[in-house]
JSON list of C-alpha atoms and ligand atoms in Angstrom, two decimals:
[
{"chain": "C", "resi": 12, "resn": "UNK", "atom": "CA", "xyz": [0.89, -30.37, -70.12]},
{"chain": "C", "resi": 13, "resn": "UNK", "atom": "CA", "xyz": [-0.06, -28.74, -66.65]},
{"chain": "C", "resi": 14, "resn": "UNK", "atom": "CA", "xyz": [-3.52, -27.22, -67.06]},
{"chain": "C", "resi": 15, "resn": "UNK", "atom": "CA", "xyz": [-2.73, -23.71, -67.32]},
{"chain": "C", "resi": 16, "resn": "UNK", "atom": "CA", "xyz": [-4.84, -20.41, -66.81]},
{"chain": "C", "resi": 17, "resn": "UNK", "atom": "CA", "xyz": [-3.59, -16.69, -66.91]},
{"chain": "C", "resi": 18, "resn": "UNK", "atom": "CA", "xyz": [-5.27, -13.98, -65.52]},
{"chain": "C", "resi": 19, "resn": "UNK", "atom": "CA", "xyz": [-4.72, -10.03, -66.65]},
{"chain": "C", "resi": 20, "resn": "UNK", "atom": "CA", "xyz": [-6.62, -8.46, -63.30]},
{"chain": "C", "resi": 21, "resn": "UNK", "atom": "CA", "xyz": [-7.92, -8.97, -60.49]},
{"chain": "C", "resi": 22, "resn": "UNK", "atom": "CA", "xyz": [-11.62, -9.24, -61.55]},
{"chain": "C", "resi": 23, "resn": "UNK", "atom": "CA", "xyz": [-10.75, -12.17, -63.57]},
{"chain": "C", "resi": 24, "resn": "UNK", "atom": "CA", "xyz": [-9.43, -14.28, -60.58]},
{"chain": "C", "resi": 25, "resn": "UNK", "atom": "CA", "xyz": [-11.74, -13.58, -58.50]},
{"chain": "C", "resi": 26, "resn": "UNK", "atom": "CA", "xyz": [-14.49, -14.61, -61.77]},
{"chain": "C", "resi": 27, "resn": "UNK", "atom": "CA", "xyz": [-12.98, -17.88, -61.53]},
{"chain": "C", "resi": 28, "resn": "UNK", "atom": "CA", "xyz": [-12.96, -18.20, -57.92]},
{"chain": "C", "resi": 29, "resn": "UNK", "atom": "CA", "xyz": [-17.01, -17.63, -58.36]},
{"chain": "C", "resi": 30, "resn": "UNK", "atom": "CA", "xyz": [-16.74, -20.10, -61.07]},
{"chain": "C", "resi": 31, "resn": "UNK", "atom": "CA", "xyz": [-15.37, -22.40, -58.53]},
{"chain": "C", "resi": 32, "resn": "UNK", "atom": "CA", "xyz": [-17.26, -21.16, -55.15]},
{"chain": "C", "resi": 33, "resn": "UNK", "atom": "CA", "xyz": [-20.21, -22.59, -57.19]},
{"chain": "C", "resi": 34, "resn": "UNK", "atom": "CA", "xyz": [-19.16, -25.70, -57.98]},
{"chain": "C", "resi": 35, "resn": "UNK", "atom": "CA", "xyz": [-18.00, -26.52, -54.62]},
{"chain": "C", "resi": 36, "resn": "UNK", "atom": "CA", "xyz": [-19.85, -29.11, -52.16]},
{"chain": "C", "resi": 37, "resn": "UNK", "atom": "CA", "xyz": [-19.24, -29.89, -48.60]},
{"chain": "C", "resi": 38, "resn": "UNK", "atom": "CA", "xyz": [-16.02, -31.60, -48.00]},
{"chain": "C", "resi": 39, "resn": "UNK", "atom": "CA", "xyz": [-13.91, -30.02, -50.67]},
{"chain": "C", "resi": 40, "resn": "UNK", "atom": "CA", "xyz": [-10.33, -28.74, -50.19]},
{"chain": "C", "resi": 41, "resn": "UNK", "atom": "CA", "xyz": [-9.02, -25.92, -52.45]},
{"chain": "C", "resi": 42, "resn": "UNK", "atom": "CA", "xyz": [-5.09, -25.56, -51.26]},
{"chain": "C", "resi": 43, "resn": "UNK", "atom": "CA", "xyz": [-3.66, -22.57, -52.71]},
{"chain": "C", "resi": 44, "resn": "UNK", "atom": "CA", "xyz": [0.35, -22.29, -53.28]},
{"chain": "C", "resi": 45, "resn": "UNK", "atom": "CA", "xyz": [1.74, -18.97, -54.37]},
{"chain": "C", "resi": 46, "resn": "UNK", "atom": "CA", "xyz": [4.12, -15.92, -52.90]},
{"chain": "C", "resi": 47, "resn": "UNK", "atom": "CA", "xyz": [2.47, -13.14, -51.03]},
{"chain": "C", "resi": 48, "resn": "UNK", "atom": "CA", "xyz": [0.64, -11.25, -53.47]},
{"chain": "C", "resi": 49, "resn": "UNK", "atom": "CA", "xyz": [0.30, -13.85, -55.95]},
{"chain": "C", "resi": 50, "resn": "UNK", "atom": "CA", "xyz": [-4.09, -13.53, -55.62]},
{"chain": "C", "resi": 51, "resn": "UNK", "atom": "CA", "xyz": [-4.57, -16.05, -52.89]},
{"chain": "C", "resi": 52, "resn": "UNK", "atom": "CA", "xyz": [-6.86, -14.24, -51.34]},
{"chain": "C", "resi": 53, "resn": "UNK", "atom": "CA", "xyz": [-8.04, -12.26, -54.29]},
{"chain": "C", "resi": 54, "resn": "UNK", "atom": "CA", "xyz": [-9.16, -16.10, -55.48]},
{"chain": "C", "resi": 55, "resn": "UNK", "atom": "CA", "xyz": [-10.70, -16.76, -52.42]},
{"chain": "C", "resi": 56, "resn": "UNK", "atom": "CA", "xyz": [-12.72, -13.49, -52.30]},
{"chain": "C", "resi": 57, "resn": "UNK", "atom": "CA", "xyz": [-14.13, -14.88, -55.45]},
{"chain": "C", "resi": 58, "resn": "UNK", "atom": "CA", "xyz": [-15.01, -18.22, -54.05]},
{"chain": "C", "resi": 59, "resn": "UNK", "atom": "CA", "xyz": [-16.79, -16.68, -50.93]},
{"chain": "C", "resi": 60, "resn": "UNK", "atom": "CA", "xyz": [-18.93, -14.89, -53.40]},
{"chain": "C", "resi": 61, "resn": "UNK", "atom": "CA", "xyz": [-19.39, -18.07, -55.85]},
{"chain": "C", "resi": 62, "resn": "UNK", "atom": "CA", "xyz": [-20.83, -19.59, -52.48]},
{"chain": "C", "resi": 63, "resn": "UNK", "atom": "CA", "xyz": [-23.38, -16.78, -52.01]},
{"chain": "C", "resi": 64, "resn": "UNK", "atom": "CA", "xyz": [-21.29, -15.26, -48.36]},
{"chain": "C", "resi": 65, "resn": "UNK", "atom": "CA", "xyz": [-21.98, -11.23, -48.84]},
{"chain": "C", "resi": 66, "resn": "UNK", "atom": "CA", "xyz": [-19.73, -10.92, -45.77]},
{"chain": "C", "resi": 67, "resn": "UNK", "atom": "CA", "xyz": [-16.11, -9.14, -47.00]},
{"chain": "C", "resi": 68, "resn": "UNK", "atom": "CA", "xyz": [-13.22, -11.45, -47.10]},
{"chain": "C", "resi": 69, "resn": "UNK", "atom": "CA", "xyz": [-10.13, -10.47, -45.79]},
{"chain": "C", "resi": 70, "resn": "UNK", "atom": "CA", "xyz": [-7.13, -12.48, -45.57]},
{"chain": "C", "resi": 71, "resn": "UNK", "atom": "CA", "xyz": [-6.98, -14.61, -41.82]},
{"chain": "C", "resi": 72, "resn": "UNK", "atom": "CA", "xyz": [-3.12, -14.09, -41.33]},
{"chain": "C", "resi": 73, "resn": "UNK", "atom": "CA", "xyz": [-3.63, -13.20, -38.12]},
{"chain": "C", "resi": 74, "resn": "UNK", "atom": "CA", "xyz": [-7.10, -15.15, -36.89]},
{"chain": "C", "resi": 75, "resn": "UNK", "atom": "CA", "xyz": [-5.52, -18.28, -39.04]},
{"chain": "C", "resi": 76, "resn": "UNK", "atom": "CA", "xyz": [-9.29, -19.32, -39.73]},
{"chain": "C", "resi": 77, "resn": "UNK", "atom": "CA", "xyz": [-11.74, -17.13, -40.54]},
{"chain": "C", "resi": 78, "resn": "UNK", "atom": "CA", "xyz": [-15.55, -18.92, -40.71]},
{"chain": "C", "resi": 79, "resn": "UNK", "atom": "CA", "xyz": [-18.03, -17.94, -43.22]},
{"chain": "C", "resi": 80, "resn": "UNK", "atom": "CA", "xyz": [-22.21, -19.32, -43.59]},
{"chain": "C", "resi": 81, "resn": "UNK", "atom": "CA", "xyz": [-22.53, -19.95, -47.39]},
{"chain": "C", "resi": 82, "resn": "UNK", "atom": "CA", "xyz": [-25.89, -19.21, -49.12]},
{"chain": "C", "resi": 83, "resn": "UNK", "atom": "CA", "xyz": [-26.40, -23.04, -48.98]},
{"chain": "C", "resi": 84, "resn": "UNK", "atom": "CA", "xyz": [-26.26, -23.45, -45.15]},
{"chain": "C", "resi": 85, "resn": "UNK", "atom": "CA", "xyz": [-22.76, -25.34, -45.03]},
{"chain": "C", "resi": 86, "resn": "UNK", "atom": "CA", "xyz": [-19.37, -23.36, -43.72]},
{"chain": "C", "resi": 87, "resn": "UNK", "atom": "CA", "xyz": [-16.72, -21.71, -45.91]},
{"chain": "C", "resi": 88, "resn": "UNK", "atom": "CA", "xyz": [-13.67, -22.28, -43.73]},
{"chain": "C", "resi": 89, "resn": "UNK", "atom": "CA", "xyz": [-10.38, -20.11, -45.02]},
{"chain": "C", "resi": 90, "resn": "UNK", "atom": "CA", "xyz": [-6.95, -20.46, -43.32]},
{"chain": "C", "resi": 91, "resn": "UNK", "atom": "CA", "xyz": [-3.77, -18.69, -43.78]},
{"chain": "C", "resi": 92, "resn": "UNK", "atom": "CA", "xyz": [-0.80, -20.63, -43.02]},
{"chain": "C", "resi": 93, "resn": "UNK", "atom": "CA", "xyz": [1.72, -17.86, -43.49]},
{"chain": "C", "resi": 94, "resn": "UNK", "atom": "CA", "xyz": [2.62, -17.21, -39.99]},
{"chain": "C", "resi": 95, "resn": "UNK", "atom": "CA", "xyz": [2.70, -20.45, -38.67]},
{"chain": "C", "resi": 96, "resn": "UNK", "atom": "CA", "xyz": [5.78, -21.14, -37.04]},
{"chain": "C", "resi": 97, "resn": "UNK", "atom": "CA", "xyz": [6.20, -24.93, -36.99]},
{"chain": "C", "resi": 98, "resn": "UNK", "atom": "CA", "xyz": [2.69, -25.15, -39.65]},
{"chain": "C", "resi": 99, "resn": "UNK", "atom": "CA", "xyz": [2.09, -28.49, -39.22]},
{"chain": "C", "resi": 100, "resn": "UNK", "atom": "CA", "xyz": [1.59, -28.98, -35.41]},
{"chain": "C", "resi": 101, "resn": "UNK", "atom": "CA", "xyz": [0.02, -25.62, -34.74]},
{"chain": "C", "resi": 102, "resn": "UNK", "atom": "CA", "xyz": [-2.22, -26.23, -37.61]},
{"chain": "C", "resi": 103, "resn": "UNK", "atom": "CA", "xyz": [-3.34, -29.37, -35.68]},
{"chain": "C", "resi": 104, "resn": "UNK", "atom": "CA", "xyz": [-3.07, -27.60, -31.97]},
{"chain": "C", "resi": 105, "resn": "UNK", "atom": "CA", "xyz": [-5.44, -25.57, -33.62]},
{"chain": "C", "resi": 106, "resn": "UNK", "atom": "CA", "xyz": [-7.98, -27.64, -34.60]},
{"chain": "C", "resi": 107, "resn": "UNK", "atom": "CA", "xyz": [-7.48, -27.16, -38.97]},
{"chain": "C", "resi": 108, "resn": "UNK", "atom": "CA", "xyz": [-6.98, -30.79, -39.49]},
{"chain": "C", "resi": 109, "resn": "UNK", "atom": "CA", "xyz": [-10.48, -31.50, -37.77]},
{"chain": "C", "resi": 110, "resn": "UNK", "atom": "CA", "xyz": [-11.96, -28.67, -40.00]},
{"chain": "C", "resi": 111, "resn": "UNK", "atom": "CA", "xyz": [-10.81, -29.97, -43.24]},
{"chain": "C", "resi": 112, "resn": "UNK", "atom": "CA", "xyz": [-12.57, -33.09, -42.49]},
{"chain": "C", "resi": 113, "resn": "UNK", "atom": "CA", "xyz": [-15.70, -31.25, -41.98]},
{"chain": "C", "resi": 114, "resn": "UNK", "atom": "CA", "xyz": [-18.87, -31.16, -43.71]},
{"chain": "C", "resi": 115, "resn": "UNK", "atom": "CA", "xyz": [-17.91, -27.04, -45.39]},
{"chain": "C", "resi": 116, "resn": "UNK", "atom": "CA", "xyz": [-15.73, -26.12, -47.62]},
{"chain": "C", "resi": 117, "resn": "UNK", "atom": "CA", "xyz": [-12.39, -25.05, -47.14]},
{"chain": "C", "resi": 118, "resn": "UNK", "atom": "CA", "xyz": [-9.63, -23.08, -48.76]},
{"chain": "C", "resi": 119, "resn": "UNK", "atom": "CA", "xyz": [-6.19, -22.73, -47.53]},
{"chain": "C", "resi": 120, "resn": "UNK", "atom": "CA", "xyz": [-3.59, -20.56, -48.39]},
{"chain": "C", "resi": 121, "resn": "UNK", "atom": "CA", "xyz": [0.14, -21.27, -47.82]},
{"chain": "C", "resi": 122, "resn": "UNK", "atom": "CA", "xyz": [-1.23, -24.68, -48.27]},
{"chain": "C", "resi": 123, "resn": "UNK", "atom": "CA", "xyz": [1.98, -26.45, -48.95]},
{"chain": "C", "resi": 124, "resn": "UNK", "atom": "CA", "xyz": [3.42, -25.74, -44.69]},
{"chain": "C", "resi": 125, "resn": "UNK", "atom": "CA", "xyz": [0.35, -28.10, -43.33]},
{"chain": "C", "resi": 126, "resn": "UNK", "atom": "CA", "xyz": [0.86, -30.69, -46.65]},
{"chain": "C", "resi": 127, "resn": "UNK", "atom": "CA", "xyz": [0.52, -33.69, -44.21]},
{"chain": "C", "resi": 128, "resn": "UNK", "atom": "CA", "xyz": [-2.72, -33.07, -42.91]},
{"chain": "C", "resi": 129, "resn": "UNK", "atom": "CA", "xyz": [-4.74, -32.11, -45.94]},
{"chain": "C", "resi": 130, "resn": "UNK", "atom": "CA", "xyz": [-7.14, -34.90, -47.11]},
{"chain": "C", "resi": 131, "resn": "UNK", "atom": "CA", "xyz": [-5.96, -36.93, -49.72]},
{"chain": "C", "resi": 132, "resn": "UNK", "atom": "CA", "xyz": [-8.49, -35.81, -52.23]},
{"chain": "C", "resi": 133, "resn": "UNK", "atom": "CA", "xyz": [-8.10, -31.71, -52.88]},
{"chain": "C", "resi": 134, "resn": "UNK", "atom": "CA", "xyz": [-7.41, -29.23, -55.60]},
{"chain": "C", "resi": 135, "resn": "UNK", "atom": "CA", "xyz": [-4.05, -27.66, -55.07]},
{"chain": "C", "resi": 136, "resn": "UNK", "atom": "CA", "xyz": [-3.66, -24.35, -57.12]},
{"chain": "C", "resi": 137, "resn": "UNK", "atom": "CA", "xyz": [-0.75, -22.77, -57.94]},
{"chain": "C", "resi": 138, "resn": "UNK", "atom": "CA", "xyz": [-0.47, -18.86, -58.66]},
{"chain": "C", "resi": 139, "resn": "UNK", "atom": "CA", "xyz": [2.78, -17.23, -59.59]},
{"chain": "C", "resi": 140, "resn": "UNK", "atom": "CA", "xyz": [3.42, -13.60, -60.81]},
{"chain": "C", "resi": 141, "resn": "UNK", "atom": "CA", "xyz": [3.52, -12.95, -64.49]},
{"chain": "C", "resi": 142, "resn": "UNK", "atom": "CA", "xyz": [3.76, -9.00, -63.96]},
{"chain": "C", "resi": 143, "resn": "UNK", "atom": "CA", "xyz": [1.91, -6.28, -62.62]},
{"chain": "C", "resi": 144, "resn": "UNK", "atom": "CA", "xyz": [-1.15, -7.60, -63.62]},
{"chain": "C", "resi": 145, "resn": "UNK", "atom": "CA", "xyz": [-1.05, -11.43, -64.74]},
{"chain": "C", "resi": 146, "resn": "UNK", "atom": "CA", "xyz": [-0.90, -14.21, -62.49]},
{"chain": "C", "resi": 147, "resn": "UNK", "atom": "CA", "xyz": [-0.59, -17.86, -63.51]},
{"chain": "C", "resi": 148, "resn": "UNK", "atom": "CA", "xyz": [-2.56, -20.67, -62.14]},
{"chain": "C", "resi": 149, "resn": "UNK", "atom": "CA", "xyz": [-1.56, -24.23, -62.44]},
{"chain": "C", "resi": 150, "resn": "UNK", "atom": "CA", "xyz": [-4.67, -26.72, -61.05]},
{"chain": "C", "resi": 151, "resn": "UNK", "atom": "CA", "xyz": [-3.47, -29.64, -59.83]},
{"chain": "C", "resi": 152, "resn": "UNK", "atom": "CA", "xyz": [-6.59, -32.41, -58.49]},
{"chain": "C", "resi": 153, "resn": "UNK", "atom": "CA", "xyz": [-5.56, -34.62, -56.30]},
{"chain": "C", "resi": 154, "resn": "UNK", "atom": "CA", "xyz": [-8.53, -37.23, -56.09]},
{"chain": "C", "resi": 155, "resn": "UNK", "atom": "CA", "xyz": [-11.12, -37.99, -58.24]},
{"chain": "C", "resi": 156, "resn": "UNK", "atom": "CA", "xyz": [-13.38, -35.13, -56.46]},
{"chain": "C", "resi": 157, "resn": "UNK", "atom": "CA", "xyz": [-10.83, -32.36, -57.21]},
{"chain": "C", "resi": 158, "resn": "UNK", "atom": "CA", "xyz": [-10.50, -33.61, -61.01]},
{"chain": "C", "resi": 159, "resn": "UNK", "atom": "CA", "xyz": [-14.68, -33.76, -61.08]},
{"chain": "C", "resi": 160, "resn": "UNK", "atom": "CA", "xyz": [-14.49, -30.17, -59.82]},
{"chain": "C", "resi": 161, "resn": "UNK", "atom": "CA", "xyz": [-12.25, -28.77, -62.63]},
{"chain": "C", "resi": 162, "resn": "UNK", "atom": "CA", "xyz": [-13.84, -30.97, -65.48]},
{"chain": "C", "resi": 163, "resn": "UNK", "atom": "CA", "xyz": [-17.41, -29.22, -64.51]},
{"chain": "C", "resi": 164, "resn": "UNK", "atom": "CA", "xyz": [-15.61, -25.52, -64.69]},
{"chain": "C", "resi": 165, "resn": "UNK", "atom": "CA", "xyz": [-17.58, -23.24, -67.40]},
{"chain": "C", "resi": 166, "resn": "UNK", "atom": "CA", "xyz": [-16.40, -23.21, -71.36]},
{"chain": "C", "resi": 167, "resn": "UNK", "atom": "CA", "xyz": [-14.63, -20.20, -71.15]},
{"chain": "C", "resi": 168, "resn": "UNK", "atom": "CA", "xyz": [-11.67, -21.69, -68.91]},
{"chain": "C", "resi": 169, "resn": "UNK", "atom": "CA", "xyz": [-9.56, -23.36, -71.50]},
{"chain": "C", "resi": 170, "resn": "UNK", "atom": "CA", "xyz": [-8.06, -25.72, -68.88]},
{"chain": "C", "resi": 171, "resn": "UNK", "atom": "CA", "xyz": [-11.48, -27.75, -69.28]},
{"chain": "C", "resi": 172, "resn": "UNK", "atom": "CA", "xyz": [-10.01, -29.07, -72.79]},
{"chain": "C", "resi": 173, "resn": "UNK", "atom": "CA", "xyz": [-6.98, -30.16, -71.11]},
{"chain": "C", "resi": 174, "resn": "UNK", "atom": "CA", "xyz": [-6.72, -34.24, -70.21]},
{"chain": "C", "resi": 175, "resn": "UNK", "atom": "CA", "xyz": [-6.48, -33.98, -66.55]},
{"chain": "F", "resi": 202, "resn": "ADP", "atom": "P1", "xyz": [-2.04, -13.32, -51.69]},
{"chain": "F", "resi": 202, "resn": "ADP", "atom": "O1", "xyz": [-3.21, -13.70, -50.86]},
{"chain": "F", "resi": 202, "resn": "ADP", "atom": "O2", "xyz": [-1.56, -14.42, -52.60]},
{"chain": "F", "resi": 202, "resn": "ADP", "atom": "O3", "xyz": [-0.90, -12.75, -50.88]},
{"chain": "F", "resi": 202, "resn": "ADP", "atom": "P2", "xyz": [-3.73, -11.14, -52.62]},
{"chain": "F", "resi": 202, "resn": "ADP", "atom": "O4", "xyz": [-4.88, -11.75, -53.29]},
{"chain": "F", "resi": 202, "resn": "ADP", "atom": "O5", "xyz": [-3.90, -10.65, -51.23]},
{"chain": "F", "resi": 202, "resn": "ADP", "atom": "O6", "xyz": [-2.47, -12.16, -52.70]},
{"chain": "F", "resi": 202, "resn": "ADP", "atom": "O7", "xyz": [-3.16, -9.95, -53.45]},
{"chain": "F", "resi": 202, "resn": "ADP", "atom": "C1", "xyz": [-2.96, -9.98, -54.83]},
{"chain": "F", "resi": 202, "resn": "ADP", "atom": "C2", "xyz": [-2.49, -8.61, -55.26]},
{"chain": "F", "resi": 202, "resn": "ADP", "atom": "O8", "xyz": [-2.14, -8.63, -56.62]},
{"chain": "F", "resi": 202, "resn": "ADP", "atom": "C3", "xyz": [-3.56, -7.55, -55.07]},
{"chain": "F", "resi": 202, "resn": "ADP", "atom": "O9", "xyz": [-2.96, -6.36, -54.69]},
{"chain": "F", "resi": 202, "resn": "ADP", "atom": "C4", "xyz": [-4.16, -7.45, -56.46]},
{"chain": "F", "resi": 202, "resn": "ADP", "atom": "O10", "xyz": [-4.70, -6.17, -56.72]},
{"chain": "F", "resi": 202, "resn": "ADP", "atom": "C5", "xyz": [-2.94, -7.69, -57.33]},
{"chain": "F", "resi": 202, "resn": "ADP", "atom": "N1", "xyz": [-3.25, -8.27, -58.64]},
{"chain": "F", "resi": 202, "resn": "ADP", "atom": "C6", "xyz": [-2.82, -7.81, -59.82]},
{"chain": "F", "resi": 202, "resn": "ADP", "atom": "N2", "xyz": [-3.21, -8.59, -60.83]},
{"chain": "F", "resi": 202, "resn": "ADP", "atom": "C7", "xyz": [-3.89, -9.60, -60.29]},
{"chain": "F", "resi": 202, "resn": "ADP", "atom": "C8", "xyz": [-4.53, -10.73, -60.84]},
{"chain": "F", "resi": 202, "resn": "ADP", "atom": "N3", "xyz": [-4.52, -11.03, -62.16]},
{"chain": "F", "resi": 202, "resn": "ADP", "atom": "N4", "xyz": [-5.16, -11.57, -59.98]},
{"chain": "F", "resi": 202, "resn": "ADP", "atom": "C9", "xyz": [-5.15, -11.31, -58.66]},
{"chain": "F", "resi": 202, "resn": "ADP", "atom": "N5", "xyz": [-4.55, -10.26, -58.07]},
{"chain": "F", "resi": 202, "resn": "ADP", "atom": "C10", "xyz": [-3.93, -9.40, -58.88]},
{"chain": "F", "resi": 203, "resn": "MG", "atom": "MG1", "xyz": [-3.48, -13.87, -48.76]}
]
């Protein structure tokens, strides 16, 4: 069984991006998979805030990679894939690769067009529409990190009881 959570608004995913923003130390990947609209960003807002950054997050379609100081001295780095033409190679042209090895955090949305250069060890999370209000997400850890990250998620997201 795929460790499962649903949201029912927007408050709620961005709750659990807090949840997760907290959690999060230097050198850890969140790569987020979903359709436009799916609460990519909405998740990410919540991170930024889990990480103490007071700044408002927007989504970096058109900067690519927006920079952020966390609370705890380390950078947030969030990317935006979307408009990449040939993701991969302009990903690299443009430095993403180096900044996923770096010593912030980072969270990536259309994750899936630069697969090949995200570090081995990440969270991938998967939101899909439910309806109006209710969006899936499906955690996936990749690396012993990612699954450490989950596993240390408060009570109240059910996906903690689920053998990762
Ligand atoms: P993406 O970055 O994946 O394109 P956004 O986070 O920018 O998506 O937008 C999500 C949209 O869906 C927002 O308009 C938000 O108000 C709406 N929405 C409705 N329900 C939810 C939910 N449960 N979680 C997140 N966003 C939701
Ligand atoms: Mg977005």
């Amino acid at each position: 069984m795929q460790p499962t959570l649903i949201t029912h608004n927007e408050t709620e995913t961005e709750t659990l991006g807090a949840a997760l923003g907290q959690l999060m130390q230097p050198g850890d990947v969140l790569a987020l998979v979903g359709d436009l609209g799916a609460g990519k960003t909405c998740l990410t807002r919540g991170v930024a805030r889990g990480l103490g950054i007071d700044e408002p997050v927007t989504s970096p379609t058109f900067i690519l990679v927006a920079e952020y100081t966390t609370a705890r001295g380390f950078p947030l780095y969030h990317a935006d894939c979307y408009r990449l033409e040939r993701a991969a190679a302009e990903a690299q042209a443009i430095g993403l690769d180096d900044l996923l090895l770096d010593d912030g955090v980072a969270v990536v949305e259309w994750a899936e067009r630069i697969e090949s250069l995200l570090p081995a060890d990440h969270l991938r999370i998967t939101l899909a529409v439910l309806d109006d209000t209710r969006r899936q997400l499906i955690f996936e850890p990749h690396g012993p990190r990612a699954a450490q990250l989950v596993q240390q998620l408060p009570g109240e997201y059910s996906i903690v009881n689920v053998q990762l």
